[in-house]
Amino acid sequence: MRMFRFVLVLFAALPLANASTPADEGARNLALLRQYGELGRKGDYAAQAAMWTPDAINNGRPMRIDEIRSQLEDIHRVFPDHRSSAVETTASGDLVIVLTRTSGTHRGVAQTDIYGGMLRGARPQGKHFDVLRAHWWRFKDGKIVWHQVVADDLSMMRQLGLIPDTLPAPPSLVREGVTTVFGYPGGAI
């Protein structure tokens, strides 16, 4: 009888021994994201795109795998020296959050809505950018199901020479003779 109880307790405990914790799942997903980055560094954008589910959401939009691949190719066409390196990462369960330092030199014309569509049709200026970007990634069954990025696109566009570094003060302040706005001399903000 004692042996029967021991075997029963042992079988009852097996599912707990094999259950994965959110930390385990997070570590697996972080490893998948590192693999994703390595594929990008090798230029294997088809393999990168294959890591997404067919109904994935990217920056608020449902995207097909071929659209993901086109965007990945476009990033490297526009910025042949594109680099993205992790500054900090955290992972728990299905979520991986990565702060990256992203840089590149503008050498091509964007054909997709990369970087929020701001670069579509913009003539390359040959200028370099270097900004921080925060990415949130969600995984399910080893695939990317959701991605959202928050980026300093204003600094990127300024560094690329596509918008001016400063903006003139509003005409109402100029008429009133204000010479400093928010600590910037001459009313430039």
C-alpha positions as a printed Julia matrix, in Angstrom:
189×3 Matrix{Float64}:
  0.0    0.0     0.0
  2.86   2.36    0.83
  4.4    1.69   -2.56
  1.09   2.5    -4.27
  0.9    5.88   -2.47
  4.5    6.65   -3.37
  3.88   5.9    -7.05
  0.66   7.94   -6.99
  2.45  10.96   -5.46
  5.29  10.57   -7.96
  2.91  10.57  -10.95
  1.01  13.54   -9.51
  4.24  15.51   -9.23
  5.48  14.81  -12.78
  3.44  17.54  -14.48
  4.84  20.08  -12.0
  8.39  18.96  -12.71
  7.91  19.48  -16.45
  5.91  22.73  -16.23
  7.78  25.72  -17.54
  7.89  28.93  -15.58
  7.49  32.41  -17.08
 11.25  32.84  -16.59
 11.94  29.71  -18.67
  9.54  30.88  -21.39
 11.09  34.35  -21.33
 14.59  32.9   -21.68
 13.48  30.79  -24.68
 11.85  33.81  -26.32
 14.91  35.96  -25.7
 17.01  33.26  -27.38
 14.59  33.3   -30.34
 14.94  37.08  -30.6
 18.73  36.78  -30.56
 18.46  34.23  -33.39
 16.19  36.69  -35.24
 18.85  39.41  -34.9
 21.62  37.1   -36.05
 19.63  36.17  -39.18
 19.27  39.89  -39.93
 23.01  40.48  -39.52
 23.59  37.66  -42.04
 21.07  39.18  -44.46
 18.69  36.2   -44.3
 15.49  38.25  -44.29
 13.34  35.34  -45.54
 14.36  33.29  -42.49
 13.71  36.29  -40.25
 10.24  36.75  -41.73
  9.54  33.04  -41.28
  9.89  33.59  -37.51
  6.6   35.57  -37.58
  3.11  34.05  -37.5
  1.03  34.6   -40.66
 -1.4   36.81  -38.69
  1.18  38.81  -36.71
  0.65  42.42  -35.67
  3.56  44.77  -36.37
  3.28  48.32  -35.02
 -0.49  48.11  -34.82
 -1.02  46.58  -38.29
 -1.7   42.99  -39.26
  1.12  41.97  -41.59
  1.68  38.98  -43.81
  5.05  37.26  -43.77
  5.89  38.59  -47.26
  5.22  42.15  -46.03
  7.55  41.6   -43.07
 10.26  40.31  -45.42
  9.8   43.32  -47.75
 10.19  45.72  -44.84
 13.31  43.95  -43.56
 14.84  44.09  -47.05
 13.86  47.76  -47.38
 15.54  48.72  -44.1
 18.83  47.33  -45.4
 18.35  48.81  -48.88
 17.82  52.27  -47.38
 20.53  51.82  -44.72
 23.09  49.27  -46.04
 25.12  49.64  -42.83
 22.04  49.35  -40.56
 22.96  48.17  -37.07
 20.8   47.52  -34.05
 22.41  46.43  -30.8
 20.7   45.64  -27.53
 21.42  48.08  -24.73
 19.12  46.38  -22.24
 16.72  43.43  -22.36
 14.09  41.94  -20.13
 11.95  38.88  -20.72
  9.07  37.3   -18.87
  6.67  34.74  -20.25
  5.63  35.58  -23.8
  7.0   39.17  -23.63
 10.51  40.37  -24.47
 11.38  44.08  -24.16
 14.58  45.38  -25.74
 16.11  48.85  -25.69
 18.32  49.13  -28.77
 20.81  51.58  -30.18
 20.05  51.71  -33.89
 22.15  53.41  -36.55
 22.66  53.59  -40.29
 23.63  55.78  -43.23
 20.87  56.91  -45.6
 21.88  55.52  -49.01
 18.6   54.35  -50.62
 14.97  55.31  -51.19
 12.4   53.54  -48.99
  9.77  51.59  -50.9
  7.75  50.43  -47.88
  6.43  52.06  -44.71
  9.55  51.41  -42.64
 10.1   53.9   -39.84
  6.43  54.87  -39.86
  6.48  55.66  -43.6
  8.46  58.87  -43.06
 11.26  57.75  -45.38
  9.11  56.59  -48.29
 10.33  58.46  -51.36
 12.87  60.56  -49.41
 16.03  61.12  -51.42
 19.12  59.78  -49.65
 21.3   62.46  -48.11
 24.22  60.13  -47.27
 23.95  61.15  -43.61
 24.24  58.87  -40.6
 21.78  58.48  -37.71
 22.14  56.92  -34.26
 19.11  56.74  -31.93
 17.53  54.68  -29.17
 14.47  52.52  -29.88
 12.36  50.45  -27.47
 10.83  47.23  -28.82
  8.12  45.04  -27.29
  7.88  41.52  -28.73
  5.3   38.81  -27.96
  5.84  35.17  -28.85
  3.56  32.16  -29.13
  4.75  28.65  -29.9
  8.2   29.93  -30.89
  6.95  32.59  -33.34
  6.58  36.37  -33.18
  2.89  37.27  -32.9
  3.13  40.94  -31.95
  5.73  43.72  -32.12
  5.59  47.39  -31.2
  8.4   49.92  -31.32
  8.71  53.37  -29.77
 11.48  55.33  -31.43
 13.11  58.74  -31.45
 12.17  59.33  -35.08
 12.42  63.13  -34.71
 16.13  62.85  -33.87
 16.63  60.33  -36.68
 14.99  62.64  -39.24
 17.06  65.6   -38.0
 20.3   63.61  -38.13
 19.47  62.47  -41.67
 18.96  66.11  -42.72
 15.32  65.5   -43.68
 13.94  68.08  -41.24
 15.68  71.14  -39.75
 17.48  70.96  -36.42
 15.54  73.96  -35.14
 12.12  75.38  -35.8
 11.4   79.13  -35.83
  9.52  80.67  -32.93
  5.8   81.21  -33.46
  5.05  84.63  -35.06
  3.14  85.78  -31.97
  6.29  85.47  -29.85
  8.41  87.26  -32.46
  5.93  90.18  -32.54
  6.1   90.43  -28.76
  9.9   90.58  -28.81
 10.49  87.32  -26.94
 14.12  86.36  -27.51
 14.27  83.15  -25.5
 11.74  80.33  -25.7
 12.2   77.36  -23.39
 15.82  78.34  -22.88
 16.68  78.48  -26.58
 18.13  81.85  -27.7
 16.5   83.62  -30.6
 13.23  81.78  -30.1
 14.41  78.63  -31.88
 12.98  75.48  -30.43
